[in-house]
PDB file of C-alpha atoms in Angstrom:
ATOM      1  CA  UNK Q   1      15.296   1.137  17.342  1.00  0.00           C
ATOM      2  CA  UNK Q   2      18.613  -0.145  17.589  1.00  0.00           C
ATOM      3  CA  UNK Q   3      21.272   2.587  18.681  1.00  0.00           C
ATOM      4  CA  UNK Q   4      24.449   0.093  17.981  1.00  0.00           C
ATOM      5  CA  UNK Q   5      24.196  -0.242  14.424  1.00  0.00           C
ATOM      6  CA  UNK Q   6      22.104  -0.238  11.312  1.00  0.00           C
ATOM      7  CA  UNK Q   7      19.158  -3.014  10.605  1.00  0.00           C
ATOM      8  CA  UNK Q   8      19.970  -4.688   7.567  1.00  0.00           C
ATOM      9  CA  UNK Q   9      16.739  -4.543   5.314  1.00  0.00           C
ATOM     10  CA  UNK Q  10      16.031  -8.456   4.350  1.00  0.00           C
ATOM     11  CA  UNK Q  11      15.032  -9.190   1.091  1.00  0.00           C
ATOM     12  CA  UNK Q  12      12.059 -10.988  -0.274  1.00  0.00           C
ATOM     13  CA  UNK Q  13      11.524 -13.998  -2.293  1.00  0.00           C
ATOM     14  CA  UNK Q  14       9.979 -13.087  -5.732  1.00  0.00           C
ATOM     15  CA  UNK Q  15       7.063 -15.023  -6.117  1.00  0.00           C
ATOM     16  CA  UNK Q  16       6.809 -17.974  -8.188  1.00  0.00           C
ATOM     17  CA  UNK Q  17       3.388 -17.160 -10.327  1.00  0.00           C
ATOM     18  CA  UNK Q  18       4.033 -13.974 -11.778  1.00  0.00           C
ATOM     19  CA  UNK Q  19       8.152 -13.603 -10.029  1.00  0.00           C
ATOM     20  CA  UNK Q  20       7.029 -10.120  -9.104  1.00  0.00           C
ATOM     21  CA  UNK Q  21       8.802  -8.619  -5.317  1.00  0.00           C
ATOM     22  CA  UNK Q  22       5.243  -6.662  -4.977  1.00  0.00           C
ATOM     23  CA  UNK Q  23       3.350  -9.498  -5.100  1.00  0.00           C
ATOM     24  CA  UNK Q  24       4.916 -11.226  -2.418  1.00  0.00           C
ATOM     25  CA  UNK Q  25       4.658  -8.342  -0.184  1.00  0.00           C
ATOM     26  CA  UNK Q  26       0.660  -8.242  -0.814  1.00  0.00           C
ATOM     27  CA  UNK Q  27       0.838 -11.992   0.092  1.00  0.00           C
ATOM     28  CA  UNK Q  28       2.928 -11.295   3.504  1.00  0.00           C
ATOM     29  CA  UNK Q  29       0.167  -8.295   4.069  1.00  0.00           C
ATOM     30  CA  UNK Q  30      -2.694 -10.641   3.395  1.00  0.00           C
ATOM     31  CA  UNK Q  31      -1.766 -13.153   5.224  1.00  0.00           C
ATOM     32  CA  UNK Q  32      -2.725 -14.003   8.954  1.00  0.00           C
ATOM     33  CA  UNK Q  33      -1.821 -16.119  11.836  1.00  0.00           C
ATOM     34  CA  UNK Q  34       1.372 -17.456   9.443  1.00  0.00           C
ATOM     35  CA  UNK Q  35      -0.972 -18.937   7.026  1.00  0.00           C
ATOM     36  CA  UNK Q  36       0.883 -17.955   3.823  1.00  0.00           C
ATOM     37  CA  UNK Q  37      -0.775 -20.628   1.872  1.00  0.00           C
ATOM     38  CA  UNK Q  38      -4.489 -19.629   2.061  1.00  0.00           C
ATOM     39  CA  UNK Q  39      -2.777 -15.706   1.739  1.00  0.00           C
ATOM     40  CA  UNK Q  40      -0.956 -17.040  -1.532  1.00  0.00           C
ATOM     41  CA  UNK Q  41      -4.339 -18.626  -2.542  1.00  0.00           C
ATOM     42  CA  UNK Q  42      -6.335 -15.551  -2.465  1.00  0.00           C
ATOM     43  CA  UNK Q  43      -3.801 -13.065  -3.813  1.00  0.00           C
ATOM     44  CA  UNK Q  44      -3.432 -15.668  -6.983  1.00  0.00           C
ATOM     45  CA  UNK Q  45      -7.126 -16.123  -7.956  1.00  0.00           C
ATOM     46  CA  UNK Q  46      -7.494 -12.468  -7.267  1.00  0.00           C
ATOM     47  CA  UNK Q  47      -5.089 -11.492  -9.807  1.00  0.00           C
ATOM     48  CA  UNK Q  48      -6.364 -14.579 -12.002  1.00  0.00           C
ATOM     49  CA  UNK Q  49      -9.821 -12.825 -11.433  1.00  0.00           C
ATOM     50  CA  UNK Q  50      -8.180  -9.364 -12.811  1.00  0.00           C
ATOM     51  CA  UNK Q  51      -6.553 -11.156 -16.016  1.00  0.00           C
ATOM     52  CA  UNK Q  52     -10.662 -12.218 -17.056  1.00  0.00           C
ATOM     53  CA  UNK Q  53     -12.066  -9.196 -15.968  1.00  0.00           C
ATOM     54  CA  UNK Q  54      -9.622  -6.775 -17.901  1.00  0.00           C
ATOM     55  CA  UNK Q  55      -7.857  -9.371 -20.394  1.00  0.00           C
ATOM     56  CA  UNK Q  56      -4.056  -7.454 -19.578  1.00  0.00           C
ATOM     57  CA  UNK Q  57      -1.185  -8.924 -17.628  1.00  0.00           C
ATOM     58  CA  UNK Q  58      -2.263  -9.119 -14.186  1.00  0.00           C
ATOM     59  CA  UNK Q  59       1.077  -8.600 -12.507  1.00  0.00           C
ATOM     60  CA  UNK Q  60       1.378  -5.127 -14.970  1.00  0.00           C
ATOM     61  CA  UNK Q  61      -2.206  -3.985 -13.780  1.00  0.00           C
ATOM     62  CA  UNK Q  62      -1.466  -4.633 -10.200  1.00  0.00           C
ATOM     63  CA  UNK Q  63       2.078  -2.565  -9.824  1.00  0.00           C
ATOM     64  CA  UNK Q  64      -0.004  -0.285 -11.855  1.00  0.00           C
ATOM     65  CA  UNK Q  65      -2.717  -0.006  -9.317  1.00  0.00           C
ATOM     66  CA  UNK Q  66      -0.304   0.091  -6.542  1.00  0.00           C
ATOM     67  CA  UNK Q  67       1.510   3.349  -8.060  1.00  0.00           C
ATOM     68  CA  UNK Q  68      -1.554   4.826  -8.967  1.00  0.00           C
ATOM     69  CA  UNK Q  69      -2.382   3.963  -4.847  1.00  0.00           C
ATOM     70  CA  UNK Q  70       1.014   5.152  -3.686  1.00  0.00           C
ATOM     71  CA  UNK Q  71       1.300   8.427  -1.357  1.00  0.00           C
ATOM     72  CA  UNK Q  72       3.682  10.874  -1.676  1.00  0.00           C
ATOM     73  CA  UNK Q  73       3.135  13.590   1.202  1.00  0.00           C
ATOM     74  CA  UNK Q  74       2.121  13.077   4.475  1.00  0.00           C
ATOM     75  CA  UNK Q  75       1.826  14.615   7.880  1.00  0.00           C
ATOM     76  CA  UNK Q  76       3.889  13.982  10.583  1.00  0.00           C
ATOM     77  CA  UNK Q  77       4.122  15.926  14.169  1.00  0.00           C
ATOM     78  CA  UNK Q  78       6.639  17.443  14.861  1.00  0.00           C
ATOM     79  CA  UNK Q  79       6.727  19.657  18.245  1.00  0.00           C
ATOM     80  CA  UNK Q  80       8.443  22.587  18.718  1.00  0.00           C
ATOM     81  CA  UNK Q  81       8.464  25.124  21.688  1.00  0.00           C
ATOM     82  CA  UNK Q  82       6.148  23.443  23.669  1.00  0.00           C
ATOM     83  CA  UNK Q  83       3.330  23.035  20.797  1.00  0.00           C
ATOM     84  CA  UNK Q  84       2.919  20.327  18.573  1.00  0.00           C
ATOM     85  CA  UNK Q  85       2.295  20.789  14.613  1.00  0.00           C
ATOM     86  CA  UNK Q  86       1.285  19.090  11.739  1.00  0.00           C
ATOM     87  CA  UNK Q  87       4.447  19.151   9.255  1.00  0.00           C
ATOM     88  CA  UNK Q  88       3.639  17.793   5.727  1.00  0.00           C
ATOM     89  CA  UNK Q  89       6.841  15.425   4.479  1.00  0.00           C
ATOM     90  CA  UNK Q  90       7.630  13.296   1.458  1.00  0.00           C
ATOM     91  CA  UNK Q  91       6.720   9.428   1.906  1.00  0.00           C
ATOM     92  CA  UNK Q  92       9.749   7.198   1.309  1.00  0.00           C
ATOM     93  CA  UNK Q  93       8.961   4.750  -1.964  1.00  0.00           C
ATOM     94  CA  UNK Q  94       8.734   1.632   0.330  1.00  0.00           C
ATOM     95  CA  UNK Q  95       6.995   3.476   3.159  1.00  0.00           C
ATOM     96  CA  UNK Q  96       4.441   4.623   0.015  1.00  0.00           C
ATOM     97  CA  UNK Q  97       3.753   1.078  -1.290  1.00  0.00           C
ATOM     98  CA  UNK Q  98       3.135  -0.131   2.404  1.00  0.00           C
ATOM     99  CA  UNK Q  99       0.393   2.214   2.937  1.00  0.00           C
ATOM    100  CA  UNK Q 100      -0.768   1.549  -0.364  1.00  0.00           C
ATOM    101  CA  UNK Q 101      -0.684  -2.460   0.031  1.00  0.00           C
ATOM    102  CA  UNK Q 102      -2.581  -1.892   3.715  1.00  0.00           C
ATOM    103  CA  UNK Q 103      -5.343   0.322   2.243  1.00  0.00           C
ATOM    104  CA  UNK Q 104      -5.818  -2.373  -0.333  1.00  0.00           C
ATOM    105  CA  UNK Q 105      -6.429  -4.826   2.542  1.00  0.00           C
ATOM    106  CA  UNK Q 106      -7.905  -2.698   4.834  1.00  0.00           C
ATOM    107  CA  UNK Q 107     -10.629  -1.972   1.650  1.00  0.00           C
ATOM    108  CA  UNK Q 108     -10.996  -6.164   1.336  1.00  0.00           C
ATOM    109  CA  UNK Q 109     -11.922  -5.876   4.807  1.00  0.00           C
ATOM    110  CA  UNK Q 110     -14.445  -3.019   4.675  1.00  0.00           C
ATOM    111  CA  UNK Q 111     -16.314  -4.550   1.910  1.00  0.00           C
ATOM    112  CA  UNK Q 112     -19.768  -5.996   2.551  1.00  0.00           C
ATOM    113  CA  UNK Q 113     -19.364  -8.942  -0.376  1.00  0.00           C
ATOM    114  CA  UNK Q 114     -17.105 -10.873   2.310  1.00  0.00           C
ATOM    115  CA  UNK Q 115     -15.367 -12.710  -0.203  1.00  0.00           C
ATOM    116  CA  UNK Q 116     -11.706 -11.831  -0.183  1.00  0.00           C
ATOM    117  CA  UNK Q 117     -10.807 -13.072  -3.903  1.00  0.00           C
ATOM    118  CA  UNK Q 118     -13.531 -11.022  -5.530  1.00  0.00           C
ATOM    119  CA  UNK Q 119     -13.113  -7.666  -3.160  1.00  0.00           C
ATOM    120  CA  UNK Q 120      -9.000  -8.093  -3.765  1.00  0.00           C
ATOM    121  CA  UNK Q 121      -9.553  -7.823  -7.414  1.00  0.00           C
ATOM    122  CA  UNK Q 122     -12.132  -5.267  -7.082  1.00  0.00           C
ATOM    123  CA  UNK Q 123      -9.531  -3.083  -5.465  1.00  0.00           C
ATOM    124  CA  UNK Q 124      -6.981  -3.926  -7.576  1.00  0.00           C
ATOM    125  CA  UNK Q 125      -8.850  -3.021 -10.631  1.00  0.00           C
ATOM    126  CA  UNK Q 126     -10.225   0.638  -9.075  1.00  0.00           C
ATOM    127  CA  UNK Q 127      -6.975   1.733  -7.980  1.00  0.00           C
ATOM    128  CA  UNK Q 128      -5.873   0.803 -11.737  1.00  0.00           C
ATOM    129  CA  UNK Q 129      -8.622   2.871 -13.019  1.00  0.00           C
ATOM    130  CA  UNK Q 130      -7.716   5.745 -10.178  1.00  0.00           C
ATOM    131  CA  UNK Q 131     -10.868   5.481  -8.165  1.00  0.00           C
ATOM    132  CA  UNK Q 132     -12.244   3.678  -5.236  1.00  0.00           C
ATOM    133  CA  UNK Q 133     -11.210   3.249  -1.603  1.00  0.00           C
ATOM    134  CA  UNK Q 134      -7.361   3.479  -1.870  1.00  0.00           C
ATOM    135  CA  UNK Q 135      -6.979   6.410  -4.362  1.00  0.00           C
ATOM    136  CA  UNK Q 136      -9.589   8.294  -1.933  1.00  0.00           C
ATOM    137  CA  UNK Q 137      -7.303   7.453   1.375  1.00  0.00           C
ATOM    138  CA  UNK Q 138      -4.414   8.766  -0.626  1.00  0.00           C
ATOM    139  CA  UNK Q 139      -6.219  12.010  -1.670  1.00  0.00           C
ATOM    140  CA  UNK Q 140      -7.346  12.410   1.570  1.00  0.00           C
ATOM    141  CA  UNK Q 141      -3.639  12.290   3.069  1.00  0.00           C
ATOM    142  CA  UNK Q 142      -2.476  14.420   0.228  1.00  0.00           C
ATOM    143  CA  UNK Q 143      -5.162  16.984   1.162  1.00  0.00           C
ATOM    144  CA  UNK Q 144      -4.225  16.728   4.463  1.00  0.00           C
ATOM    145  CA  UNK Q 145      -0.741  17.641   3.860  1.00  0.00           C
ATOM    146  CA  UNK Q 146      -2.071  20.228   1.610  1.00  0.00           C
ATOM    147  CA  UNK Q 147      -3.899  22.207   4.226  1.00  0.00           C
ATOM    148  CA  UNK Q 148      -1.259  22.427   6.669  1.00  0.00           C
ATOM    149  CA  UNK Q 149       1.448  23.648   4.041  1.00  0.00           C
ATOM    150  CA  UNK Q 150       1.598  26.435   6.134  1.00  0.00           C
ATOM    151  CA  UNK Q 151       3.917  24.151   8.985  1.00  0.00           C
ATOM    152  CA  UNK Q 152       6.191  23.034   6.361  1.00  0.00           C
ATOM    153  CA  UNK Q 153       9.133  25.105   7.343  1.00  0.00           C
ATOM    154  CA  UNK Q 154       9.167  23.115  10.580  1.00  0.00           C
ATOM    155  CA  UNK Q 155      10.245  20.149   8.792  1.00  0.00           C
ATOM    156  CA  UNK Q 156      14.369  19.443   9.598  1.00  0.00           C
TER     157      UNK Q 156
END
């Protein structure tokens, strides 16, 4: 971290299928070893898999899925007099869709089909309908921050 002066955030490209800012991070979290076309290529048929499954606006359902995936407390630690505790804190609203875009992935990775397009809109369509992998990592983290409500006056 830079102790001179403020990083200046850059700002992405909205994409030019559905010109949606989320969707272009979910590319740039897809994608591996700089191959944004074959991360562009699964994202789109994923979505395009979405639209025939559910018949709605794909770009709606998926900022819809991502909310419905986004955390809002977690647990940071934060030590004080020698002991270290677990202090429950608000999530920022872009640290909250980053964990929510790298559950979905990390759920396209834990699936046994192996086939990126159709586990991607999988995903995309449980965390619309408020179940599956994601929503459960987020009620887990929410739980955790729950249970340790008790630290919270550590927070500063």
């Amino acid at each position: 971290m830079s102790r001179r002066k403020k990083t200046t955030k850059r700002e992405l490209e909205v994409d030019y299928k559905y010109g949606k800012k989320l969707v272009t991070k979910l590319i740039n979290y897809v994608m591996r070893d700089g191959k944004k076309d074959v991360a562009r290529n699964i994202v789109y048929r994923a979505l395009d898999l979405v639209q025939d499954k559910t018949k709605l606006n794909p770009a709606e359902i998926f900022e819809e899925a991502v909310n419905n995936s986004r955390p809002y407390m977690q647990v940071k630690s934060r030590r004080v007099g020698g002991a270290t505790y677990p202090v429950p804190m608000e999530v920022s609203q872009d640290k909250s869709i980053a964990f929510a875009l790298k559950w979905m992935v990390e759920g396209v990775e834990e699936r046994p089909l192996k086939d990126a397009v159709k586990d991607l809109a999988q995903i995309i369509i449980d965390s619309h309908n408020n179940t599956g992998f994601v929503v459960k990592k987020r009620d887990e983290m929410h739980r955790q921050a729950e249970a340790n409500k008790a630290f919270a006056h550590f927070r500063w």
